[in-house]
mmCIF file with all atom_site columns, C-alpha atoms in Angstrom:
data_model
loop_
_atom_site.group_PDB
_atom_site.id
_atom_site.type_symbol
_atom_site.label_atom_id
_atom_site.label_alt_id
_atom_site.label_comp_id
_atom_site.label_asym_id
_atom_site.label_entity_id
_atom_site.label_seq_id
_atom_site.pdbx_PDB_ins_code
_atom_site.Cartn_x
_atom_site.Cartn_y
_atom_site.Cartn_z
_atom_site.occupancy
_atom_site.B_iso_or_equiv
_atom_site.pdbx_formal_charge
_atom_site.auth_seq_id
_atom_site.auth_comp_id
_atom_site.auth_asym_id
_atom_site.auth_atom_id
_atom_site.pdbx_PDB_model_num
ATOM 1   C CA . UNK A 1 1   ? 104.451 62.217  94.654  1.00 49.00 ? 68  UNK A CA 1
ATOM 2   C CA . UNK A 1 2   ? 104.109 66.466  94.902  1.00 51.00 ? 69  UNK A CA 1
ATOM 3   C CA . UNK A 1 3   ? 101.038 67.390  94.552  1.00 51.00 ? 70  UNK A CA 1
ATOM 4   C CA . UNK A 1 4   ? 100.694 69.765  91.961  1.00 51.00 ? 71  UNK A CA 1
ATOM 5   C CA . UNK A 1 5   ? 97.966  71.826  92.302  1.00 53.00 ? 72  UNK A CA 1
ATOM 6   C CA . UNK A 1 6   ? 98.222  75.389  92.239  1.00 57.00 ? 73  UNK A CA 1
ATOM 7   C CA . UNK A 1 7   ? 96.999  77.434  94.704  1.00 57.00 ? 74  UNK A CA 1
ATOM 8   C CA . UNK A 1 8   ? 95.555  81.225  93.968  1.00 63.00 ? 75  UNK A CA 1
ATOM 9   C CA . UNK A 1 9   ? 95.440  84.214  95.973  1.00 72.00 ? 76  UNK A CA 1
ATOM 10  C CA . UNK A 1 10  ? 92.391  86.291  94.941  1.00 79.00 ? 77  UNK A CA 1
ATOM 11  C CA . UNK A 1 11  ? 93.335  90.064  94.487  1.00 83.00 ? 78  UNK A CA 1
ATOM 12  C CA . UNK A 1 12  ? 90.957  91.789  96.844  1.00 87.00 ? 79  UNK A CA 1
ATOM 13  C CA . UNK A 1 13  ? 88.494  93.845  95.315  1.00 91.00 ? 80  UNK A CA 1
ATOM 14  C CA . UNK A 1 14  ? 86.306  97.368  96.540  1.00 90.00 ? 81  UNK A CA 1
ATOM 15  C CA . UNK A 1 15  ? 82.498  96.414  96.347  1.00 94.00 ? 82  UNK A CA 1
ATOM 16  C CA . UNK A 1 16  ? 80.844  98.807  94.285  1.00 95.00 ? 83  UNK A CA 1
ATOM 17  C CA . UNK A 1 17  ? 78.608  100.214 97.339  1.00 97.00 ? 84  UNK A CA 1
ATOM 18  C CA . UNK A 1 18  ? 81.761  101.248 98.898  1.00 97.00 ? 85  UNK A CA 1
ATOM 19  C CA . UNK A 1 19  ? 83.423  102.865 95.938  1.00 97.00 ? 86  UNK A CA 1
ATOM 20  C CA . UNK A 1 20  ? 80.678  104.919 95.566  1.00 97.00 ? 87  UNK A CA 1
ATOM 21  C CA . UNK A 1 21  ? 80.084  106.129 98.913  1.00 97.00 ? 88  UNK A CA 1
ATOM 22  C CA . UNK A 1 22  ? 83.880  106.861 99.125  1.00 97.00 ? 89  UNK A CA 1
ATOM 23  C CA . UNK A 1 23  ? 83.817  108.522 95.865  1.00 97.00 ? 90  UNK A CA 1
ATOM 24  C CA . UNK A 1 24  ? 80.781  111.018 96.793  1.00 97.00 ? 91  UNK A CA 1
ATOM 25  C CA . UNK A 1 25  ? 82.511  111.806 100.223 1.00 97.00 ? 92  UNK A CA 1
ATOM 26  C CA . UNK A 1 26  ? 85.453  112.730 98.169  1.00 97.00 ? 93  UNK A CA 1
ATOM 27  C CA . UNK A 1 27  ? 83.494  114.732 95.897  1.00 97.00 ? 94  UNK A CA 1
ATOM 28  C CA . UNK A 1 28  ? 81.671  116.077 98.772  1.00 96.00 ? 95  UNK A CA 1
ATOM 29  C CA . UNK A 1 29  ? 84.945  117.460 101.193 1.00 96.00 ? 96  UNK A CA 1
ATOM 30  C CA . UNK A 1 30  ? 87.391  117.354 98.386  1.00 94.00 ? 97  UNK A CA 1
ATOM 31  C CA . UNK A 1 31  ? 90.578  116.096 96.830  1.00 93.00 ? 98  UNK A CA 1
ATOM 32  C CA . UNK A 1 32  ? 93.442  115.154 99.206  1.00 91.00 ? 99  UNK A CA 1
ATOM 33  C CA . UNK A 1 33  ? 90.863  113.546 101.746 1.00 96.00 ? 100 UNK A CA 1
ATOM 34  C CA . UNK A 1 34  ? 92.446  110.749 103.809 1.00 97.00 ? 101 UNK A CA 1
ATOM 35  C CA . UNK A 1 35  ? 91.648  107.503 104.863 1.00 98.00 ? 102 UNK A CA 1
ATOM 36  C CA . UNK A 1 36  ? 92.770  105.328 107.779 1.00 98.00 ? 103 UNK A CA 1
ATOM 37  C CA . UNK A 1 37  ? 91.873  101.772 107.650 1.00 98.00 ? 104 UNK A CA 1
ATOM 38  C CA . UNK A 1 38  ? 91.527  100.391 111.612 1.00 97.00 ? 105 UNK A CA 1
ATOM 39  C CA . UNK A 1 39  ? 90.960  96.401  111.770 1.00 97.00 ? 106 UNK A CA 1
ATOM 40  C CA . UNK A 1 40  ? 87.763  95.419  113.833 1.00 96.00 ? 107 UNK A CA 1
ATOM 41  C CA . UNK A 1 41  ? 88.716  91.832  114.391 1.00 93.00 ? 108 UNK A CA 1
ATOM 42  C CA . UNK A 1 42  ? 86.009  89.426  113.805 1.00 91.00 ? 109 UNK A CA 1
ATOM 43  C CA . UNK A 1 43  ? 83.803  92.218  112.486 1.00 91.00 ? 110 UNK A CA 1
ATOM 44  C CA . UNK A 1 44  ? 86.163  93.345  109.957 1.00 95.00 ? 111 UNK A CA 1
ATOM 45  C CA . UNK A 1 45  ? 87.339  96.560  108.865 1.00 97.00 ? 112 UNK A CA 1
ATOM 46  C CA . UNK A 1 46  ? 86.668  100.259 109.518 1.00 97.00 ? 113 UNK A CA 1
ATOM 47  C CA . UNK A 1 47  ? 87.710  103.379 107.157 1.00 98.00 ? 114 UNK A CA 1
ATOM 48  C CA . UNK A 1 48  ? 87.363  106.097 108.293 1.00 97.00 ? 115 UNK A CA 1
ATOM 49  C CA . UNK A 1 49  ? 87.655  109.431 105.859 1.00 97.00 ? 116 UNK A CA 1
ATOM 50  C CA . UNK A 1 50  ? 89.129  112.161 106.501 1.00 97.00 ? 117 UNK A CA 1
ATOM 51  C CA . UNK A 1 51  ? 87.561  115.380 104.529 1.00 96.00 ? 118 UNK A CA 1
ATOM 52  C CA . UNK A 1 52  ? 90.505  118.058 103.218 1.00 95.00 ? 119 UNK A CA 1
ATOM 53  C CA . UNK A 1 53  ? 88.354  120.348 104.493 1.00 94.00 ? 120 UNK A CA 1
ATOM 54  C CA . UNK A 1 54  ? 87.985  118.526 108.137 1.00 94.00 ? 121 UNK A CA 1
ATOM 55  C CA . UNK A 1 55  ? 84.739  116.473 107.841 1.00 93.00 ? 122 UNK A CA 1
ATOM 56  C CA . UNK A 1 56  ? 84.543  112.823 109.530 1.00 92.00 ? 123 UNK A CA 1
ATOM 57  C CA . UNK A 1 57  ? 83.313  109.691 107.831 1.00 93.00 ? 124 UNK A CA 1
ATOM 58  C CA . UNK A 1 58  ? 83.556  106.041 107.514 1.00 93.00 ? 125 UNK A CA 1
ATOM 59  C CA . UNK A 1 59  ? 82.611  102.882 106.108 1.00 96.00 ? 126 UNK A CA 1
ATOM 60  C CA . UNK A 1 60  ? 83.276  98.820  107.294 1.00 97.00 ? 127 UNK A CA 1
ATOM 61  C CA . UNK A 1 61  ? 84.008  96.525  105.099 1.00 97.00 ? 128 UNK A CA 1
ATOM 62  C CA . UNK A 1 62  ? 84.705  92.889  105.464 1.00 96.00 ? 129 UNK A CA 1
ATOM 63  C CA . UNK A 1 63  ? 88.547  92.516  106.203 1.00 96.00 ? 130 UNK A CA 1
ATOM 64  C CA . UNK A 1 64  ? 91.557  94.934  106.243 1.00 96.00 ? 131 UNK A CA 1
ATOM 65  C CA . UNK A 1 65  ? 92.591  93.978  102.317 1.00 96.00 ? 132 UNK A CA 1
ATOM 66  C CA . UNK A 1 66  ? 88.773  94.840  100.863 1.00 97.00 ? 133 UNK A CA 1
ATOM 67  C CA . UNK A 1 67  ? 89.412  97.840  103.365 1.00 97.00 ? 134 UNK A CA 1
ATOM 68  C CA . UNK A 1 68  ? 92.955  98.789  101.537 1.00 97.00 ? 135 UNK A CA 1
ATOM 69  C CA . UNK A 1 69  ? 91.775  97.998  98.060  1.00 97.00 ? 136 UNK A CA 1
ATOM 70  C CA . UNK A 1 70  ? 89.065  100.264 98.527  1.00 97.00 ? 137 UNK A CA 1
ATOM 71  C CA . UNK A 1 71  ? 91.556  103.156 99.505  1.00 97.00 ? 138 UNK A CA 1
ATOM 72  C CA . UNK A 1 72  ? 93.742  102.231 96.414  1.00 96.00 ? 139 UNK A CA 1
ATOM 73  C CA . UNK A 1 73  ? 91.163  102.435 93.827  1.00 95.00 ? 140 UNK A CA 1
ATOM 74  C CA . UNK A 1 74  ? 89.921  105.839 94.596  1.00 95.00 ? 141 UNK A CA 1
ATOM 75  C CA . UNK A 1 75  ? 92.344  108.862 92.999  1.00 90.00 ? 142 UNK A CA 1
ATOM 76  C CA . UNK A 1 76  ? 92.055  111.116 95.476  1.00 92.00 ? 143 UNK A CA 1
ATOM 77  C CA . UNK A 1 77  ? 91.998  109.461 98.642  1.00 95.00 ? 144 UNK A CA 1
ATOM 78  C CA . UNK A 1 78  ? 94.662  108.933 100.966 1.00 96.00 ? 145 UNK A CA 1
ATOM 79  C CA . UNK A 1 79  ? 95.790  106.046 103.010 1.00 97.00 ? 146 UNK A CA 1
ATOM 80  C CA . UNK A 1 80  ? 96.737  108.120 106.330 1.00 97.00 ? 147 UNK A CA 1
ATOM 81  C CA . UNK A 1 81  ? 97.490  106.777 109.627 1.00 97.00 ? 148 UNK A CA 1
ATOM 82  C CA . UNK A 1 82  ? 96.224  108.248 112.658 1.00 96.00 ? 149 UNK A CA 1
ATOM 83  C CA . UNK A 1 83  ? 99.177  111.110 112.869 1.00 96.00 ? 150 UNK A CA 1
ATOM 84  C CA . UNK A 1 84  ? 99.521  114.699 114.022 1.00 96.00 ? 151 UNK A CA 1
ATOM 85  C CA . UNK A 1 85  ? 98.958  115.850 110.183 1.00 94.00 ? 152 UNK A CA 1
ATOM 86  C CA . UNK A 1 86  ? 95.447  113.722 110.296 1.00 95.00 ? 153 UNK A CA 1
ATOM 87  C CA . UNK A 1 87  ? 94.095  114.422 113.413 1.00 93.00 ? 154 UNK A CA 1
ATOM 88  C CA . UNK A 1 88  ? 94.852  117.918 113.493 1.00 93.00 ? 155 UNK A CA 1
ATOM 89  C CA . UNK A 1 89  ? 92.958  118.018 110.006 1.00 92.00 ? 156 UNK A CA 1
ATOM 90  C CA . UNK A 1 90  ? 89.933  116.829 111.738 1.00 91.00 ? 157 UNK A CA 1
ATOM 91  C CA . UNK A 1 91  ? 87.478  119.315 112.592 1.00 89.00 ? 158 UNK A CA 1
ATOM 92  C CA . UNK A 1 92  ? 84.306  118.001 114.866 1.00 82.00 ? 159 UNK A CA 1
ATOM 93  C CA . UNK A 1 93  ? 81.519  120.002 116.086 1.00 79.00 ? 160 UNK A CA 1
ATOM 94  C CA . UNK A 1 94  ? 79.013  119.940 118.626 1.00 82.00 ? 161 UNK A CA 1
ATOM 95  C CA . UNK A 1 95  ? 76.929  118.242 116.610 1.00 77.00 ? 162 UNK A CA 1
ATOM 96  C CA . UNK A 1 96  ? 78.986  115.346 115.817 1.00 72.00 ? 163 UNK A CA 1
ATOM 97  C CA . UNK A 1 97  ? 80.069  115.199 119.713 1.00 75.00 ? 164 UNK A CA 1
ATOM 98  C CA . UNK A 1 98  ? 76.439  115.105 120.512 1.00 78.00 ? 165 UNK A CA 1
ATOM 99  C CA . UNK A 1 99  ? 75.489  112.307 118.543 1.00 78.00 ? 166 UNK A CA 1
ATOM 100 C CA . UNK A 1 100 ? 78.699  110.012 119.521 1.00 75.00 ? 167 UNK A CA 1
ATOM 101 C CA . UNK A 1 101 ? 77.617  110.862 123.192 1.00 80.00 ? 168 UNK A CA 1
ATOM 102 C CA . UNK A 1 102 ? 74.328  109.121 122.359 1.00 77.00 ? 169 UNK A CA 1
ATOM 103 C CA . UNK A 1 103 ? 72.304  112.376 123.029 1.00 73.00 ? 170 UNK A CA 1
#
């Protein structure tokens, strides 16, 4: 005898902590910002934003779909890869090299 049992695929959705910090950076750098969505394995997800006007951010979330819904429900964000266009775009400063040093 089949078994008849459906099974369902939840829709992924972009936890609410997320959409708003990726909605203020937005806000923040402006429309047209970019976001590249990098698996962690185990850990999960990393996006990192991309400012139109070259400033760096990012967020993890638990796996690469919450990662991707996340990029789909916010308007003006981009999904980006890491390309010429995107990292040319980037612009760091000492500052931001200091800190990643661990200084």
């Amino acid at each position: 005898m089949a078994d008849d049992e459906q099974t369902t695929t939840k829709t992924p959705t972009a936890p609410p902590k997320a959409v708003k910090s990726a909605t203020a950076f937005v806000a923040k750098h402006g429309k047209g910002s970019r976001a590249v969505v990098e698996p962690l394995g185990r850990a999960g997800a990393r996006v990192v934003l991309v400012g139109a006007d070259g400033a760096l951010g990012d967020l993890v979330l638990p796996d690469v779909p919450t990662a991707e819904a996340l990029v789909e429900h916010i308007a003006d964000l981009d999904a980006a890869e890491w390309d010429r266009e995107t990292t040319a775009s980037l612009k760091i400063g000492p500052a931001h090299r200091h800190k990643m040093a661990g200084r």
